[in-house]
mmCIF file of C-alpha atoms and ligand atoms in Angstrom:
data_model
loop_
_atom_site.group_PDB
_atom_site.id
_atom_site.type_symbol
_atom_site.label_atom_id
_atom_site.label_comp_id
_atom_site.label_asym_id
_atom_site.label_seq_id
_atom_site.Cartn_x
_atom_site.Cartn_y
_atom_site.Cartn_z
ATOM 1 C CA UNK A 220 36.737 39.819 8.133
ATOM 2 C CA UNK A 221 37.820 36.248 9.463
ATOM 3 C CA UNK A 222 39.601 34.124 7.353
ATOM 4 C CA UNK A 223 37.255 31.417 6.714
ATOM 5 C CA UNK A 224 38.344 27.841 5.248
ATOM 6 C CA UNK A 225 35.747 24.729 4.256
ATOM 7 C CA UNK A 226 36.481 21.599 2.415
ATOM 8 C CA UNK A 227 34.564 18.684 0.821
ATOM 9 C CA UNK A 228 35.252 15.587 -0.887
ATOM 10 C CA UNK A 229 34.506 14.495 -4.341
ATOM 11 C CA UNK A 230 32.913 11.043 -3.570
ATOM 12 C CA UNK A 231 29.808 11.885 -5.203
ATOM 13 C CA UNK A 232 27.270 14.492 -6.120
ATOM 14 C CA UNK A 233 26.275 16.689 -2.789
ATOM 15 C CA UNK A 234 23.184 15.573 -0.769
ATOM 16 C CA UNK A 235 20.958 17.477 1.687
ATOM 17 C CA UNK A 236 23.132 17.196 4.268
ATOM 18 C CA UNK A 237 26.517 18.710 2.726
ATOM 19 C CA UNK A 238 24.111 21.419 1.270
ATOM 20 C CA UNK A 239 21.743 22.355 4.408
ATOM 21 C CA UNK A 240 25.311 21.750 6.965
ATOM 22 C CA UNK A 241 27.695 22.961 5.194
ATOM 23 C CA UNK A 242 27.405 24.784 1.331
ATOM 24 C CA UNK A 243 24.874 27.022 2.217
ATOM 25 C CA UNK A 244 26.507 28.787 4.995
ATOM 26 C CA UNK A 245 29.538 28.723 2.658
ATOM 27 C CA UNK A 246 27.358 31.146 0.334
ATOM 28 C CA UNK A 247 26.480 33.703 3.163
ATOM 29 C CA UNK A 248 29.856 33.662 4.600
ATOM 30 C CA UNK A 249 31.338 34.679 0.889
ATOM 31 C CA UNK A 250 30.061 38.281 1.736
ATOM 32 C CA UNK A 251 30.841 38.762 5.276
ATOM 33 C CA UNK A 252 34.383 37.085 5.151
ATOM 34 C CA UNK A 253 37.500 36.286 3.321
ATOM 35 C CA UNK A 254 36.611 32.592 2.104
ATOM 36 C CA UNK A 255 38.500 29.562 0.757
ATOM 37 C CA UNK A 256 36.237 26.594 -0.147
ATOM 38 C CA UNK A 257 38.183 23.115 -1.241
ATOM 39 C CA UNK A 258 37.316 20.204 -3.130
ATOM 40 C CA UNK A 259 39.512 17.702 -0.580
ATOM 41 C CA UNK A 260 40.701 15.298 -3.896
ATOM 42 C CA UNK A 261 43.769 13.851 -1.568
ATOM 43 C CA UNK A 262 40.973 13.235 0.787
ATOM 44 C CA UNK A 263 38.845 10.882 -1.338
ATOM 45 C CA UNK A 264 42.082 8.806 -1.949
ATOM 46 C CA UNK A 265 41.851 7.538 1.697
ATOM 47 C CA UNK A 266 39.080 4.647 0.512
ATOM 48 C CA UNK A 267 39.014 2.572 -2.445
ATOM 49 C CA UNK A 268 37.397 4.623 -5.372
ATOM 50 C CA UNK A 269 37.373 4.436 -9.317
ATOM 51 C CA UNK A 270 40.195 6.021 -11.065
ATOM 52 C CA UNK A 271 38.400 6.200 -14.001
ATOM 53 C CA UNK A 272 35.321 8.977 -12.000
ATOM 54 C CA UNK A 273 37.644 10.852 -9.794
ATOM 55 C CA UNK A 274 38.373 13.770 -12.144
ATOM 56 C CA UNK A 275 34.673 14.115 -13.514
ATOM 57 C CA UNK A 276 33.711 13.260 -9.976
ATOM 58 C CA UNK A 277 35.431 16.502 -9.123
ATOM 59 C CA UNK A 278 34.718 18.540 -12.077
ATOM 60 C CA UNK A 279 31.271 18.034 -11.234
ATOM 61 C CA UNK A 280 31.342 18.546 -7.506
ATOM 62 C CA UNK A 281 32.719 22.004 -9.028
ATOM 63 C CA UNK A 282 29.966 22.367 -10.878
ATOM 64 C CA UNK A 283 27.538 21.609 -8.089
ATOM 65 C CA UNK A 284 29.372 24.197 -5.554
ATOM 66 C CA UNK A 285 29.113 26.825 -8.540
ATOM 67 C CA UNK A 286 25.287 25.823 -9.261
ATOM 68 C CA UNK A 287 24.461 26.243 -5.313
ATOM 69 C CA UNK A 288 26.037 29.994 -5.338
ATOM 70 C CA UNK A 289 29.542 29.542 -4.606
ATOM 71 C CA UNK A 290 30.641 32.415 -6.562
ATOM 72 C CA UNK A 291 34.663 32.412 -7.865
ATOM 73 C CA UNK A 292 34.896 35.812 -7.837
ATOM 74 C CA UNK A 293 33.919 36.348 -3.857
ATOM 75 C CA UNK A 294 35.534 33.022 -2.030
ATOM 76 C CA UNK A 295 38.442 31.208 -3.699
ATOM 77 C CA UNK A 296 37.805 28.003 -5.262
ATOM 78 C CA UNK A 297 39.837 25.402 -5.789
ATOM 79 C CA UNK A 298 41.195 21.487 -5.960
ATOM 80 C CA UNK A 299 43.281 20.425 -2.800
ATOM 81 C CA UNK A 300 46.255 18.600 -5.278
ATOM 82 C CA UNK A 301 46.672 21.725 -7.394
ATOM 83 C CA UNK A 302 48.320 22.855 -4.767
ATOM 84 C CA UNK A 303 51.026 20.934 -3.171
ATOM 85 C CA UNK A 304 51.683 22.681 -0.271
ATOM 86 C CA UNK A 305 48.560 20.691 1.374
ATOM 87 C CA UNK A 306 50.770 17.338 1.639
ATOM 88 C CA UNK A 307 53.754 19.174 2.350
ATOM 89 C CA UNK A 308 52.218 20.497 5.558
ATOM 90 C CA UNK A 309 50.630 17.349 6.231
ATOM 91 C CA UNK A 310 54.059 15.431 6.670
ATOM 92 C CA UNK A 311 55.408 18.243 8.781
ATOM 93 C CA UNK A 312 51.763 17.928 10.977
ATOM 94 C CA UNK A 313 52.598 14.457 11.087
ATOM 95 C CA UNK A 314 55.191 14.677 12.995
ATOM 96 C CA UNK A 315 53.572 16.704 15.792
ATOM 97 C CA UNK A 316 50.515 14.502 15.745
ATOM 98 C CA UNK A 317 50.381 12.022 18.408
ATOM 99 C CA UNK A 318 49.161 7.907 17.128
ATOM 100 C CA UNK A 319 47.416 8.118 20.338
ATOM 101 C CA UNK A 320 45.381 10.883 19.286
ATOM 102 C CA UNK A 321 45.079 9.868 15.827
ATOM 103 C CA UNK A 322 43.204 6.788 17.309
ATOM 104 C CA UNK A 323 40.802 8.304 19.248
ATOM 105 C CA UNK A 324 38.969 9.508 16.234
ATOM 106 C CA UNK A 325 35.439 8.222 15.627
ATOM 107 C CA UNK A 326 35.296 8.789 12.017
ATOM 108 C CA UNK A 327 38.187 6.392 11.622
ATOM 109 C CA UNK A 328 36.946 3.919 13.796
ATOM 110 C CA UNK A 329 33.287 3.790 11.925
ATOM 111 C CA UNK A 330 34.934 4.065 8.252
ATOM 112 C CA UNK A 331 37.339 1.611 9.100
ATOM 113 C CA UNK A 332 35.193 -1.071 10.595
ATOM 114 C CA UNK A 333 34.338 -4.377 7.910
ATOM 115 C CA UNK A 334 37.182 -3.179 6.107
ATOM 116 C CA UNK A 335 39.565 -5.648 5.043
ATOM 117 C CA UNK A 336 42.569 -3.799 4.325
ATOM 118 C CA UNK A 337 42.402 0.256 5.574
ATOM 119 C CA UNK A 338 44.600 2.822 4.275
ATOM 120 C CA UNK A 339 47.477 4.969 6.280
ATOM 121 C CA UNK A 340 45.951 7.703 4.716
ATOM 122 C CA UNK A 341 42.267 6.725 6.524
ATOM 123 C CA UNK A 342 44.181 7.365 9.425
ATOM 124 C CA UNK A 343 45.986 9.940 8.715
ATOM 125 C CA UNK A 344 43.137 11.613 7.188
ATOM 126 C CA UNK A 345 42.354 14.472 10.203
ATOM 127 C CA UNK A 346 46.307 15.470 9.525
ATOM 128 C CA UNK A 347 45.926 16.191 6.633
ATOM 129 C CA UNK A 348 42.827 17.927 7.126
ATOM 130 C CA UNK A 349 44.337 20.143 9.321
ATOM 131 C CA UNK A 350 47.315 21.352 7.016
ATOM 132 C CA UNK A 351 44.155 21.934 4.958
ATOM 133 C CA UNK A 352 42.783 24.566 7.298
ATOM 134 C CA UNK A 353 46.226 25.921 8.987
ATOM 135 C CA UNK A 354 48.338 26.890 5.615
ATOM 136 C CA UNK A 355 45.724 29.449 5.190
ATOM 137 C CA UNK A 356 45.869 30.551 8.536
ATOM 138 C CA UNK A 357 42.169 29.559 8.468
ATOM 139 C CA UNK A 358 39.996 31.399 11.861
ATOM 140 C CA UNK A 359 36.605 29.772 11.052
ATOM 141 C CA UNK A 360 35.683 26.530 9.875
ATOM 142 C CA UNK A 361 31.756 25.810 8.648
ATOM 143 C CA UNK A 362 31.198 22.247 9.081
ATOM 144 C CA UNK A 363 28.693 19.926 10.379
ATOM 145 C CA UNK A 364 28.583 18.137 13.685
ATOM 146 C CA UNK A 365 30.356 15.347 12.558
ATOM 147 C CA UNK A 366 33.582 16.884 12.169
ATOM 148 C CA UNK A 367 33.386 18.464 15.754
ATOM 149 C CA UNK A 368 36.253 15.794 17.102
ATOM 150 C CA UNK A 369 38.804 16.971 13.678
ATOM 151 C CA UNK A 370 38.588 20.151 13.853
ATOM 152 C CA UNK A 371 39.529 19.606 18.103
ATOM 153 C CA UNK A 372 41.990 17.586 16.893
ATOM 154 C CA UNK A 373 43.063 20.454 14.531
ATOM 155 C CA UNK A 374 43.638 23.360 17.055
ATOM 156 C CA UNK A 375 45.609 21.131 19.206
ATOM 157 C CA UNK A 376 48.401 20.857 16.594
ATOM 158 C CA UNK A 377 48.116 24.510 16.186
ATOM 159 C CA UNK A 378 48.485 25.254 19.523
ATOM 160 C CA UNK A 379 50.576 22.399 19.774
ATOM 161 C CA UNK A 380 53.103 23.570 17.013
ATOM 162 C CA UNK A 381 53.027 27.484 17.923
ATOM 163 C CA UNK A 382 54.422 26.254 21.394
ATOM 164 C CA UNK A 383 57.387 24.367 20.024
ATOM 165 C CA UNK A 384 58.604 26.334 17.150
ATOM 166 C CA UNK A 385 56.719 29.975 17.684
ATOM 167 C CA UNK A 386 53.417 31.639 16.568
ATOM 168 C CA UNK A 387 53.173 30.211 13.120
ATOM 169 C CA UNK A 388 49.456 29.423 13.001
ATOM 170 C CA UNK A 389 46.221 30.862 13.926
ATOM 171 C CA UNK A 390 44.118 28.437 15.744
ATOM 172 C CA UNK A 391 40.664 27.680 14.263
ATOM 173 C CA UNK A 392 37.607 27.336 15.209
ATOM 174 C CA UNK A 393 34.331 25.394 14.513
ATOM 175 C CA UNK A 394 31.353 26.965 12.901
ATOM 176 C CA UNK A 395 29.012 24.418 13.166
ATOM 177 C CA UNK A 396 24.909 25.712 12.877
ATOM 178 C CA UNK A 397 22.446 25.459 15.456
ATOM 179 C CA UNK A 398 20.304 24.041 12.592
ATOM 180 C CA UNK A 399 20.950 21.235 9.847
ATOM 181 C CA UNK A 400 24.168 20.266 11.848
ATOM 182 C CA UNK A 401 23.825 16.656 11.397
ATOM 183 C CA UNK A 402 20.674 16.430 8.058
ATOM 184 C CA UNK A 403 19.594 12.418 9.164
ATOM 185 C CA UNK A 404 19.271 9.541 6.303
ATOM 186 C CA UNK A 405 15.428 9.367 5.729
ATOM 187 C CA UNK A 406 15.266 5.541 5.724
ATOM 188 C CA UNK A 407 17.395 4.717 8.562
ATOM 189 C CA UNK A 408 16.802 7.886 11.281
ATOM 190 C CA UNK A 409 19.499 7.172 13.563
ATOM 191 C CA UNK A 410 22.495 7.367 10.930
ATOM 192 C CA UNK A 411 23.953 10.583 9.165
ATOM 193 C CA UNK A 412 22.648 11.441 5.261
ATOM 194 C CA UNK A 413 25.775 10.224 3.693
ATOM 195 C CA UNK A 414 27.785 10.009 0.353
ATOM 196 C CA UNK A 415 29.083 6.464 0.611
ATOM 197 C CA UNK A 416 27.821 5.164 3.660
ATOM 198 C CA UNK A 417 23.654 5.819 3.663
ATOM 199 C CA UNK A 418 20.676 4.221 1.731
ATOM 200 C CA UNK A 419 20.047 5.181 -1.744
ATOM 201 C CA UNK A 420 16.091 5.637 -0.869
ATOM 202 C CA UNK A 421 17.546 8.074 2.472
ATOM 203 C CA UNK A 422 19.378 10.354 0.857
ATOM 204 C CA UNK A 423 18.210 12.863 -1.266
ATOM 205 C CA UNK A 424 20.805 14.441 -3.631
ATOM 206 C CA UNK A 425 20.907 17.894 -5.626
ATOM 207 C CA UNK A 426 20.199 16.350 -9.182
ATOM 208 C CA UNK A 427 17.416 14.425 -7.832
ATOM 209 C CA UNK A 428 14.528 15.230 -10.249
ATOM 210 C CA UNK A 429 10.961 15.792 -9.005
ATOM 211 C CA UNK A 430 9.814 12.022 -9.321
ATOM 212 C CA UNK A 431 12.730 10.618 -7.342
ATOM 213 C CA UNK A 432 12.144 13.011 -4.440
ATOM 214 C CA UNK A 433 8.738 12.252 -4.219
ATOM 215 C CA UNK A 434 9.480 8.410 -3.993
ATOM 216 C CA UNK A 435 11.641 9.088 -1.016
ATOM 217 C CA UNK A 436 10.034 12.217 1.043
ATOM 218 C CA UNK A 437 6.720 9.284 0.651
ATOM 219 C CA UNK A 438 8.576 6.280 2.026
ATOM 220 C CA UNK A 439 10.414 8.132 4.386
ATOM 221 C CA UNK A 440 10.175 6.583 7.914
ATOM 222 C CA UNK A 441 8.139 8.411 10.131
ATOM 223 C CA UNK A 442 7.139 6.824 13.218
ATOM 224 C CA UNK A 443 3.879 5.333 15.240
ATOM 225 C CA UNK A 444 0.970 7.873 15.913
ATOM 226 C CA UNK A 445 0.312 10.922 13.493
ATOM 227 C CA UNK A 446 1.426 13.929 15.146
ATOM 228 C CA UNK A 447 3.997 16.125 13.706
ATOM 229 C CA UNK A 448 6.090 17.350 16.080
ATOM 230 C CA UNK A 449 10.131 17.302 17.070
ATOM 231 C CA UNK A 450 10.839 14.915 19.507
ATOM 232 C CA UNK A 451 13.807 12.342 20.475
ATOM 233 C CA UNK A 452 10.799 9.320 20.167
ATOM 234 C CA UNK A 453 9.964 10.801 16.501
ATOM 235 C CA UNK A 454 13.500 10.978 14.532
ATOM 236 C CA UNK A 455 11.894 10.555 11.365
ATOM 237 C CA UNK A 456 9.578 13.236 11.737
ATOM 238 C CA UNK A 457 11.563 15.250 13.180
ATOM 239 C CA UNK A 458 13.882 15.120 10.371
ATOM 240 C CA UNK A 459 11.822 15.949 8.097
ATOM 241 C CA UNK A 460 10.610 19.053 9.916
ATOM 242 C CA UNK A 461 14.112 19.958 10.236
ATOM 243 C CA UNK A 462 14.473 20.212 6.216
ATOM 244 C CA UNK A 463 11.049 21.559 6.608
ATOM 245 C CA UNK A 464 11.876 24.395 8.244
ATOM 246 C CA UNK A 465 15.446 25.310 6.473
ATOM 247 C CA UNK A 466 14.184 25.274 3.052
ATOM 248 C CA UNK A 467 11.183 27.402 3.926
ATOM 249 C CA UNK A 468 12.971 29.507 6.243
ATOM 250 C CA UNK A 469 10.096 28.652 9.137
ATOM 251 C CA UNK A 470 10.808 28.150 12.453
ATOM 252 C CA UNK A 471 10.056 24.767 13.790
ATOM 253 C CA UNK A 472 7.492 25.450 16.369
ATOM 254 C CA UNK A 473 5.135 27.366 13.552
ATOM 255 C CA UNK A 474 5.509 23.955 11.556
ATOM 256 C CA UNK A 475 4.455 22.177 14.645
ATOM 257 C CA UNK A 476 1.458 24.810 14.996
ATOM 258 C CA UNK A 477 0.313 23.977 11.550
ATOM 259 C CA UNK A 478 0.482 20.802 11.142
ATOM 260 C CA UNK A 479 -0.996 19.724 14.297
ATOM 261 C CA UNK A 480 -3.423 17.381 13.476
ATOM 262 C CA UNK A 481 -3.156 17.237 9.967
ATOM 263 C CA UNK A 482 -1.302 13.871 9.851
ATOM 264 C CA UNK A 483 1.559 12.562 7.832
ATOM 265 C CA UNK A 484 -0.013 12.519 4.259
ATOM 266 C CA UNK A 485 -0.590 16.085 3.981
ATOM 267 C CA UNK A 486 2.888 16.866 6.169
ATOM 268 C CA UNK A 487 4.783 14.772 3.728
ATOM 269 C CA UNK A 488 3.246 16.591 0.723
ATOM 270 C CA UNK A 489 4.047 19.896 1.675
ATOM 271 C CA UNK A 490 8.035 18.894 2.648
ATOM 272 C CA UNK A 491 7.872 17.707 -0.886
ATOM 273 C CA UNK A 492 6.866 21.131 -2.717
ATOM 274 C CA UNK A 493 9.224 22.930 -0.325
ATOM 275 C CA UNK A 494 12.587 20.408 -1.274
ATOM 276 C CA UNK A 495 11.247 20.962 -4.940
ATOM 277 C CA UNK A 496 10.951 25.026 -4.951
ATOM 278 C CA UNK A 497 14.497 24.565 -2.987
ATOM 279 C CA UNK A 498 16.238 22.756 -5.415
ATOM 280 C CA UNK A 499 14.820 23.407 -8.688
ATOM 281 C CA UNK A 500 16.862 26.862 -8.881
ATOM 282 C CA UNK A 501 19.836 25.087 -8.284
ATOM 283 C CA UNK A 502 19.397 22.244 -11.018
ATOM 284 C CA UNK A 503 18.679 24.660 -13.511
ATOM 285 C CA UNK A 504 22.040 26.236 -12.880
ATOM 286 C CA UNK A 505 24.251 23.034 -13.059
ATOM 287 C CA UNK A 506 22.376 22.158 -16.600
ATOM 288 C CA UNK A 507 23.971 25.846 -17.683
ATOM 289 C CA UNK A 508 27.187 25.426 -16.130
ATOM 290 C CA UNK A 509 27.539 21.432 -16.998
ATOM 291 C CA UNK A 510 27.438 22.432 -20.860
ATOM 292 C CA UNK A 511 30.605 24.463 -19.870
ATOM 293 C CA UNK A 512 33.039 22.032 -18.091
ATOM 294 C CA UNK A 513 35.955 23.551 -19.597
ATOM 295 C CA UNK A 514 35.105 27.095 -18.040
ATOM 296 C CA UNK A 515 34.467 25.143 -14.499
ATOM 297 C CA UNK A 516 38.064 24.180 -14.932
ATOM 298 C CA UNK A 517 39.573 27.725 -15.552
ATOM 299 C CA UNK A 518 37.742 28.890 -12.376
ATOM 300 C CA UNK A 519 39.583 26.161 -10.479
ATOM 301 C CA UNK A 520 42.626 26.997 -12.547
ATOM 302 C CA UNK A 521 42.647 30.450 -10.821
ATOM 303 C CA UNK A 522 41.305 29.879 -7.388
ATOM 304 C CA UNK A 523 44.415 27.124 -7.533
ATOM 305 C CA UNK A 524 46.645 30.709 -8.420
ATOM 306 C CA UNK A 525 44.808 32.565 -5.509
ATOM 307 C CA UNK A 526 45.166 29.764 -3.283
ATOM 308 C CA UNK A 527 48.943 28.824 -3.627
ATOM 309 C CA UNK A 528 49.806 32.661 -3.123
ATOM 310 C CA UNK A 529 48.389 32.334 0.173
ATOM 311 C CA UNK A 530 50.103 29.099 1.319
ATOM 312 C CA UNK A 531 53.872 29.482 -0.053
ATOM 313 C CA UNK A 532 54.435 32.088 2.741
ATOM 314 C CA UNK A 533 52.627 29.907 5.582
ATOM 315 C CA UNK A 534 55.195 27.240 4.233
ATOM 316 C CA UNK A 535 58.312 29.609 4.213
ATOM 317 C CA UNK A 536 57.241 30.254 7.575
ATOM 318 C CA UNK A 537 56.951 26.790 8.472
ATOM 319 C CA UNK A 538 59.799 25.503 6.816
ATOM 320 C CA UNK A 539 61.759 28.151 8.607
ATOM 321 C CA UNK A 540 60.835 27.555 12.018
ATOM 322 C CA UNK A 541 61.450 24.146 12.115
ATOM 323 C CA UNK A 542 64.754 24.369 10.921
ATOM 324 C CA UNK A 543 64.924 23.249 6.651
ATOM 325 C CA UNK A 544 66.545 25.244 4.237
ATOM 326 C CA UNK A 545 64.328 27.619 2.345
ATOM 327 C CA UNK A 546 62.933 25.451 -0.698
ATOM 328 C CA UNK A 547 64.490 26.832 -4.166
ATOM 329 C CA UNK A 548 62.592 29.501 -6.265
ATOM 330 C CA UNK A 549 60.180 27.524 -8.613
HETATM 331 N N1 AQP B 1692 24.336 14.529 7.107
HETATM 332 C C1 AQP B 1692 24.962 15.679 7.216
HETATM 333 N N2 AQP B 1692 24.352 16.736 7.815
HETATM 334 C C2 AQP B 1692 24.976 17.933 7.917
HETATM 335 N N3 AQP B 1692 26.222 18.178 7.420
HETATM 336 C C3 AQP B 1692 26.868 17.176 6.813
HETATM 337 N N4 AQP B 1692 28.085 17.089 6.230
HETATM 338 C C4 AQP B 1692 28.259 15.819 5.756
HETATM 339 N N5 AQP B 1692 27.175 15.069 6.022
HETATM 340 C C5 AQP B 1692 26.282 15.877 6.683
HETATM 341 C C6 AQP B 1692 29.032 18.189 6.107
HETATM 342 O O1 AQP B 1692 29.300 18.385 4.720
HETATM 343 C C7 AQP B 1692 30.631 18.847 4.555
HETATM 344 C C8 AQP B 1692 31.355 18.050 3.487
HETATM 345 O O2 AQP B 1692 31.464 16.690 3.868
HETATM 346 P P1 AQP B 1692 32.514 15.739 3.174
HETATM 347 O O3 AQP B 1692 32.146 15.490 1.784
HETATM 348 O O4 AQP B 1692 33.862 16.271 3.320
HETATM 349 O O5 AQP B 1692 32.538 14.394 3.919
HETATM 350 P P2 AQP B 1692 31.782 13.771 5.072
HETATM 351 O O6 AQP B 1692 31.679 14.658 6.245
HETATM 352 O O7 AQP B 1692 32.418 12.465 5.340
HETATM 353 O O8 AQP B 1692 30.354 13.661 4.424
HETATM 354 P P3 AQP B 1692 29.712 12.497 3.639
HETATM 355 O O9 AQP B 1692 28.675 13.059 2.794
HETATM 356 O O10 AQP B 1692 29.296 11.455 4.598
HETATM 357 O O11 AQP B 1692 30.842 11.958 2.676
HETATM 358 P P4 AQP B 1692 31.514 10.560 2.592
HETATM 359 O O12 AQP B 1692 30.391 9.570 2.544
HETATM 360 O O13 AQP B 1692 32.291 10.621 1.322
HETATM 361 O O14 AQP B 1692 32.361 10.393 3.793
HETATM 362 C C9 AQP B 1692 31.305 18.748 5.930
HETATM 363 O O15 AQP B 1692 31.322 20.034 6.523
HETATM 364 C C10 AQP B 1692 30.394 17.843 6.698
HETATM 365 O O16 AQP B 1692 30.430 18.129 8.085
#
């Protein structure tokens, strides 16, 4: 069984493209490996947000993970600042990670751009994703394409580290799936679906009710012509074929087959149903578990438990390698 680590952040409810590229390979992994999944809370403090949401923000980003089959009794659960070792292991990362490198990332450079004022932390914010990922000793990490350049970034400290001070880590490596890598925003195809950074009309999250996912599987761009097929001149088709065939389970080219010549009406329609069937199942599970916050927090409660007895011996580890005194019994 690998040791398999995921994170996301609490900057709003999931969309398509957290759920299809990420969460729902989180739920197959849970019975094949040994999983830790993270609600990244430090992470969300790298961009101006509302102090007054973070903490139901989270408590219902819980609730989604829980709704979508996360299950607290196979993977551990849990909220990144309940357990401090995270930022601990971030400073010491910090000081093997290079400003150089740190630059290079794109994710910086695009959610940094028309910002007045941009946070250390924005920068810092692959660090600290890899102390994430490495106090766990973490093998396999499920993410979508657009953390390909962190999680790089991430076995280079390991390896980086383990050469300086001796095998402390195990080096990581990117799951990332063949399909629903990189889930597109419906109204403008050449952009990621995205928490803060998308349309509202392009991206289609979990709690969206029948009605609103009609409005936007209708208006979503599709392009000149009628034919429904995949192709790099049809990104809004092809997205939608995409979540087509994940939610059904149907390869693309048998889409392709069946749809040929039936035009974008009738195409549209049927991704509509098969988002619906998808997501009704899990809606109907966050209404039970949303009438229960306070359980929701006990299950964090204890995969916080589970999760710190894994990372106080990485940090003993740590701490001894590089030379500082053991840190007192708590
Ligand atoms: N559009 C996407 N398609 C496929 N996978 C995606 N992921 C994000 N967007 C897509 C994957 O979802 C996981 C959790 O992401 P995150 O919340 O940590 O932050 P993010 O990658 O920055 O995603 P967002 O939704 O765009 O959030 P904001 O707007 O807050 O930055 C990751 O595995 C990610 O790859």
């Amino acid at each position: 069984m690998a040791r398999v680590f995921s994170g996301i952040q609490p900057t709003g409810q999931p969309h398509l493209g957290n759920l299809l590229g990420a969460i729902r390979h989180w739920v197959t992994d849970q019975d094949e490996h040994d999983c830790l999944y993270c609600i990244v809370d430090l992470h969300s403090l790298t961009v101006p947000y509302e102090v007054a949401e973070l903490r139901d923000a989270t408590l219902e980003l819980a609730t989604a993970l829980l709704a979508s089959g996360i299950d607290p009794d196979r993977a551990i659960l849990f909220v990144q600042s309940q357990v401090r070792e995270h930022s601990e292991l971030a400073w010491i990362l910090n000081c093997v990670a290079t400003m150089g490198e740190l630059g290079r990332m794109t994710q910086f450079k695009s959610k940094s751009s028309g910002r007045d004022s941009i946070s250390v932390g924005l920068f810092d914010y692959p660090v600290l994703q890899a102390a994430d990922v490495l106090l766990y000793q973490g093998e396999r990490v499920p993410v979508g394409d657009d953390q390909r350049q962190h999680l790089e970034l991430m076995r280079d400290l390991a390896l980086r580290f383990n050469t300086r001070y001796g095998e402390t880590f195990a080096v990581p490596e990117a799951s990332i799936p063949k399909a629903g890598a990189r889930i597109m925003d419906l109204q403008q195809t050449d952009a990621k679906m995205s928490k803060t950074g998308g349309t509202e009309l392009g991206t289609i999250w979990l709690l969206d009710p029948p009605g609103r996912l009609k409005k936007k599987i209708m208006s979503a761009v599709t392009d000149s012509g009628s034919d429904v097929r995949a192709a790099p001149d049809k990104p809004g088709v092809t997205a939608l074929l995409e979540i087509h065939s994940i939610v059904t389970a149907t390869p693309l080219p048998v889409l392709e087959d069946r749809y040929a010549g039936a035009g974008y009406g009738t195409f549209k329609r049927d991704v509509l149903d098969a988002l619906v069937a998808y997501l009704e199942p899990i809606q109907a599970r966050y209404a039970e578990l949303a009438a229960d916050p306070a359980e929701v927090g006990r299950a964090l409660g204890r995969g916080a438990d589970r999760a710190r007895s894994l990372a106080v011996p990485t940090m003993e580890r740590v701490r001894d390698v590089i030379g500082l005194l053991p840190a007192p019994a708590a």
